[in-house]
């Protein structure tokens, strides 16, 4: 059995990790930390877990964590990087669900997250945990930076195009993204209360969102091209729903792209992927089709000869966060990649 | 492997049965019928099932069904009773999720469902599938009538009291019940559209609901008392949410009831039940704590010395329908009762 | 023109007062105070008011308020009672939307609101602002305590019965009440965020809610009977909707009540009321039928010969708060009672 | 008083017209027709109107309508054009809320609405009712085609740019639009039921939406340029909310556009418009800020030097339908343009 620690278990990624890990046949969750809730039973905070575990939140204890095989950080940005080196030194694998190991560019990290990076050396050897694209490196990794939710949809939505040269005009990319409210976490703030979000729709962070540099760096990595994605436009919106994320991506095709069978390109690219579903021509992906599941669905449209529209849906808390983290843990530990991730989406 | 047929797979109980049965390690879903959708892939209608099954809806074929070990009817009232005898005669077990095998009183059936019963003899030998209360009979049953969603909450909410004599005044029972919209099924009707239900709350069927005679008959069975429940008041309400049911039950205590430790009574009554959770004193059950799970939670309050308030929550599509049906199938087939039913509720 | 001040304008009752008062043809809103937002334009906080007013929040200034004809307190409990005497002394009328002037029983006030009353003498001369029941006293009042939202539904739902002797068994009253989330105000607390309330239903405050003593005191006042309502059961629930409140009230009828035409009794009682609608037999009130309007609708059912069920709906922010406050202001100032309150409910 | 007839009063635009017209000081609603509901009181279908009107639905009667000053068609496409000539001949003004008088291009009408146009001559003399852009023609019009909801946001969102030459690259326009569910009308269809739409987000009609030719024709009219908008991309999405529409519009700026003060351009363009609000730099429009109001709000962003993002919000049933129709009626009848349209948005 793999012994697991979770740091920061009071947020939505924390409880989602527990939902997946408490049913994982090769995992024991050994410790779950919370600065504020130490001593409280986790099922008292999350009644959905009543009868599933007798775990209590405990204070952060580095020795307990070092005794684990894998430690997940479901914490705010800046926590994992303070402890990762010590954990790695005792052969504990680290998966950070925050941003500490997402950006290789240290200036970008400092600019967007407001702090210098605490372990630049370890960052270099860490792996960006987009499971489908970086599978082999993840298998070898000691530290994985789990991708942001929006970047996951964009990368899997564009990868088949970018792995080819000359299909799209890279500077034309526009990402109009929509997220359910759980993407903002579990925080007591006025802007997040029910009455401010229900029956309402809005854009936010139009001036710049932290996921934009992550997207750009990732697309550069996938395509091997530098500086062509800097003019990308990314506008996130907030949807009055709990879970779910849909990104509508607009790209201009090149002459070569125009004559390429894009649908087939995607189908082939993902044909062996269990969690990526290229939907048939004409299909309309809905976020509820992945509610609670680790699936990500893609549909492709050509409303104009030179324009491609890519629609991607996922559950932001599963494939966009905790599910992909477990997928990465499975890879890092040599388990079947889909262990504990085969749950079917809740419909309706 | 147990081979299973599902009759009427286009409703919400149908797709929920599939969600549970496609992951059941000892089940193969062999056939799924629909009068209107024969030939269509089920994952075309329910994209949540993409990648999970290649089943197509097929026309109703009694011979195919007779070759199954178990047949679920997820059909409107009146369908299962037409076919149950033939299926039983070929040793196929029948679980009806509609009302055909819920009421032993034939007059009540005819009055509330508008048709005479098609197989009164078979009805007599059928078993009412409230798993926790009728477990031993269910194990032996050929035909099980799966309980209505509201009646499940009321029976499990009142059983510990009714199994004792003289704790409550039976004629005082008031049930103020609230259901998510999925309880009304998957039907194209004006009253069910989004814009008529969102941001809205209402009572309905105050003049009389089909679940009322079922509740009365069941409470008579549990308590062994006749005619004392006829004055029960049952008022259902519609909540703007997809899944979930909460029943608030009010009863007057007798002098004996007043001095009884009701909390302890319930805890003992359900101490070995995996799916019934008696919450601690002061707890407040929420429907989301059981979203997608087969759990039912109960909390008890005494706001006045002689008054008991019992709050019960469940997911109406799981413990209130498809989950309990699978629980019954497990019992009927000699499997572990919780097989494929251990999924943790989706939170948030 | 009547000059109006609003103390505490950053909550939902504050913005709702503005929605109604900025369109009131005989009112000028002269000042709007907020401890935390002084200097900020009100339409910056509430963009729905853009183009409607150039008001800014200002610091609390008693002299500015004393220069007003009417001051509304849309503040937490305990604020209005500190300033009411001074305002009244300068002939300014006071309408408190919190609880400071709701309870004549000082012990109850202290017990439920955790503070001694600051002006018991003024309290005695203040009037409880249930407009339909206390109209004549309100016309003469200097200080009005605007009723709680739940108590408004209960009083108007029971008044026709209680004004008669011997129709119901007073000790049998059970109130199963349901409120939209805006009833909890505009506060940054974890329990109020979108993801904790959407697609969810729960009971709360089963052990005791502050509106219970208010209801009991009010029913005693209406009926002229003491001590018969102490065993009343009141269970509030939270509905995933923004606005709206529905109370389902259960009462046992006396022998005289059984033979009374209750429907007619209510229709006569309210026949001249513009804002109280006794719906026809068989009707099912929905909260959305009063969304944004000052209307309250009542429907009556007799599911058993001796049992009466009364369903009452209102918009908790209008008839349950700001609308009734404006109705009271109109009465106090000798204006037509419905001035600025004739808006039709938003449907859908 | 202006006497008004409404044809097709059972949909959401019908009840919204009533909400606005029953409070209009210079209007009497004389007749309201419905093929299916003749003889039924309108407040029986829409309880929000109880106490507001005693109107009954009546059969369609051309003579009754000809006796009206203004007739609104809140009917499916294809109804108004059959009766408009006869109404105009008796000097009755016609406002169609469907598409019969939106497209001057007859081929487009036939292609997208599946029927030939019934009165091409009258169509030529009809006016497209985008109130702010065509005010003077509307004042003279006998027949007005009320714009589609999406096209209203796009035209008002782009008009200041298009009225200038050479600010944007017309072929670059991408419209990512999001609508609440009421935009689909009041119809009993499976795709519209609560459980299929709540907690869900999806794109729809990506292959082509009827509003696309309307948008193109309108933009050509505003800009005076032909054939440059044919490559416009328009992708509508469905938001789980009742009312509200938000369009995110992406355009590439020309060199001249890059150096233009776009914010000031918009502010000047709309400075005298009561219903169009150009929000300050950095503001984030939300649909709830216009819930129930005739306002439309615009915000502008430049996330990249050459890219402009325009976000537009409105209530699809008010400025996007019934409100703009009343605005047009006011213009056609020589009344103050905002009569009965000054209601403030419901917040929250």
mmCIF file with all atom_site columns, C-alpha atoms in Angstrom, chain B residues 66-124:
data_model
loop_
_atom_site.group_PDB
_atom_site.id
_atom_site.type_symbol
_atom_site.label_atom_id
_atom_site.label_alt_id
_atom_site.label_comp_id
_atom_site.label_asym_id
_atom_site.label_entity_id
_atom_site.label_seq_id
_atom_site.pdbx_PDB_ins_code
_atom_site.Cartn_x
_atom_site.Cartn_y
_atom_site.Cartn_z
_atom_site.occupancy
_atom_site.B_iso_or_equiv
_atom_site.pdbx_formal_charge
_atom_site.auth_seq_id
_atom_site.auth_comp_id
_atom_site.auth_asym_id
_atom_site.auth_atom_id
_atom_site.pdbx_PDB_model_num
ATOM 1  C CA . UNK B 1 66  ? -36.178 -14.138 -20.137 1.00 0.00 ? 66  UNK B CA 1
ATOM 2  C CA . UNK B 1 67  ? -32.585 -15.084 -20.824 1.00 0.00 ? 67  UNK B CA 1
ATOM 3  C CA . UNK B 1 68  ? -31.448 -12.554 -18.220 1.00 0.00 ? 68  UNK B CA 1
ATOM 4  C CA . UNK B 1 69  ? -30.965 -13.387 -14.561 1.00 0.00 ? 69  UNK B CA 1
ATOM 5  C CA . UNK B 1 70  ? -32.451 -10.097 -13.415 1.00 0.00 ? 70  UNK B CA 1
ATOM 6  C CA . UNK B 1 71  ? -34.677 -7.589  -15.177 1.00 0.00 ? 71  UNK B CA 1
ATOM 7  C CA . UNK B 1 72  ? -35.149 -4.034  -13.908 1.00 0.00 ? 72  UNK B CA 1
ATOM 8  C CA . UNK B 1 73  ? -38.226 -2.119  -15.019 1.00 0.00 ? 73  UNK B CA 1
ATOM 9  C CA . UNK B 1 74  ? -37.429 1.592   -15.167 1.00 0.00 ? 74  UNK B CA 1
ATOM 10 C CA . UNK B 1 75  ? -40.719 2.171   -16.926 1.00 0.00 ? 75  UNK B CA 1
ATOM 11 C CA . UNK B 1 76  ? -43.946 4.030   -16.233 1.00 0.00 ? 76  UNK B CA 1
ATOM 12 C CA . UNK B 1 77  ? -46.410 2.430   -13.824 1.00 0.00 ? 77  UNK B CA 1
ATOM 13 C CA . UNK B 1 78  ? -48.264 -0.523  -15.341 1.00 0.00 ? 78  UNK B CA 1
ATOM 14 C CA . UNK B 1 79  ? -45.551 -2.013  -17.529 1.00 0.00 ? 79  UNK B CA 1
ATOM 15 C CA . UNK B 1 80  ? -43.784 -4.424  -15.196 1.00 0.00 ? 80  UNK B CA 1
ATOM 16 C CA . UNK B 1 81  ? -46.964 -6.158  -14.047 1.00 0.00 ? 81  UNK B CA 1
ATOM 17 C CA . UNK B 1 82  ? -47.753 -7.147  -17.626 1.00 0.00 ? 82  UNK B CA 1
ATOM 18 C CA . UNK B 1 83  ? -44.533 -9.081  -18.043 1.00 0.00 ? 83  UNK B CA 1
ATOM 19 C CA . UNK B 1 84  ? -43.517 -10.177 -14.568 1.00 0.00 ? 84  UNK B CA 1
ATOM 20 C CA . UNK B 1 85  ? -45.295 -13.542 -14.600 1.00 0.00 ? 85  UNK B CA 1
ATOM 21 C CA . UNK B 1 86  ? -43.669 -14.646 -17.811 1.00 0.00 ? 86  UNK B CA 1
ATOM 22 C CA . UNK B 1 87  ? -40.255 -13.595 -16.603 1.00 0.00 ? 87  UNK B CA 1
ATOM 23 C CA . UNK B 1 88  ? -40.679 -15.313 -13.252 1.00 0.00 ? 88  UNK B CA 1
ATOM 24 C CA . UNK B 1 89  ? -41.825 -18.465 -15.004 1.00 0.00 ? 89  UNK B CA 1
ATOM 25 C CA . UNK B 1 90  ? -38.440 -18.644 -16.714 1.00 0.00 ? 90  UNK B CA 1
ATOM 26 C CA . UNK B 1 91  ? -36.679 -18.016 -13.442 1.00 0.00 ? 91  UNK B CA 1
ATOM 27 C CA . UNK B 1 92  ? -35.791 -14.396 -14.138 1.00 0.00 ? 92  UNK B CA 1
ATOM 28 C CA . UNK B 1 93  ? -35.913 -12.124 -11.120 1.00 0.00 ? 93  UNK B CA 1
ATOM 29 C CA . UNK B 1 94  ? -37.859 -8.887  -11.499 1.00 0.00 ? 94  UNK B CA 1
ATOM 30 C CA . UNK B 1 95  ? -37.224 -5.527  -9.830  1.00 0.00 ? 95  UNK B CA 1
ATOM 31 C CA . UNK B 1 96  ? -39.787 -2.878  -10.649 1.00 0.00 ? 96  UNK B CA 1
ATOM 32 C CA . UNK B 1 97  ? -38.814 0.743   -9.986  1.00 0.00 ? 97  UNK B CA 1
ATOM 33 C CA . UNK B 1 98  ? -42.370 1.879   -10.670 1.00 0.00 ? 98  UNK B CA 1
ATOM 34 C CA . UNK B 1 99  ? -45.383 1.271   -8.448  1.00 0.00 ? 99  UNK B CA 1
ATOM 35 C CA . UNK B 1 100 ? -46.720 -2.051  -9.746  1.00 0.00 ? 100 UNK B CA 1
ATOM 36 C CA . UNK B 1 101 ? -45.503 -4.056  -6.766  1.00 0.00 ? 101 UNK B CA 1
ATOM 37 C CA . UNK B 1 102 ? -45.606 -1.466  -4.021  1.00 0.00 ? 102 UNK B CA 1
ATOM 38 C CA . UNK B 1 103 ? -49.199 -1.640  -2.848  1.00 0.00 ? 103 UNK B CA 1
ATOM 39 C CA . UNK B 1 104 ? -50.757 -4.849  -1.615  1.00 0.00 ? 104 UNK B CA 1
ATOM 40 C CA . UNK B 1 105 ? -54.137 -3.139  -1.406  1.00 0.00 ? 105 UNK B CA 1
ATOM 41 C CA . UNK B 1 106 ? -55.584 -3.582  -4.889  1.00 0.00 ? 106 UNK B CA 1
ATOM 42 C CA . UNK B 1 107 ? -58.213 -0.911  -4.457  1.00 0.00 ? 107 UNK B CA 1
ATOM 43 C CA . UNK B 1 108 ? -55.578 1.625   -3.609  1.00 0.00 ? 108 UNK B CA 1
ATOM 44 C CA . UNK B 1 109 ? -53.535 0.620   -6.618  1.00 0.00 ? 109 UNK B CA 1
ATOM 45 C CA . UNK B 1 110 ? -56.488 1.016   -8.915  1.00 0.00 ? 110 UNK B CA 1
ATOM 46 C CA . UNK B 1 111 ? -57.575 4.293   -7.366  1.00 0.00 ? 111 UNK B CA 1
ATOM 47 C CA . UNK B 1 112 ? -54.187 5.995   -7.460  1.00 0.00 ? 112 UNK B CA 1
ATOM 48 C CA . UNK B 1 113 ? -52.742 4.537   -10.646 1.00 0.00 ? 113 UNK B CA 1
ATOM 49 C CA . UNK B 1 114 ? -55.922 4.399   -12.674 1.00 0.00 ? 114 UNK B CA 1
ATOM 50 C CA . UNK B 1 115 ? -55.789 0.769   -13.776 1.00 0.00 ? 115 UNK B CA 1
ATOM 51 C CA . UNK B 1 116 ? -56.637 -2.637  -12.388 1.00 0.00 ? 116 UNK B CA 1
ATOM 52 C CA . UNK B 1 117 ? -53.682 -4.731  -11.319 1.00 0.00 ? 117 UNK B CA 1
ATOM 53 C CA . UNK B 1 118 ? -52.612 -7.225  -13.970 1.00 0.00 ? 118 UNK B CA 1
ATOM 54 C CA . UNK B 1 119 ? -51.264 -9.992  -11.733 1.00 0.00 ? 119 UNK B CA 1
ATOM 55 C CA . UNK B 1 120 ? -52.763 -9.888  -8.224  1.00 0.00 ? 120 UNK B CA 1
ATOM 56 C CA . UNK B 1 121 ? -51.500 -13.355 -7.409  1.00 0.00 ? 121 UNK B CA 1
ATOM 57 C CA . UNK B 1 122 ? -47.907 -12.551 -8.205  1.00 0.00 ? 122 UNK B CA 1
ATOM 58 C CA . UNK B 1 123 ? -48.287 -9.282  -6.310  1.00 0.00 ? 123 UNK B CA 1
ATOM 59 C CA . UNK B 1 124 ? -49.107 -11.252 -3.167  1.00 0.00 ? 124 UNK B CA 1
#
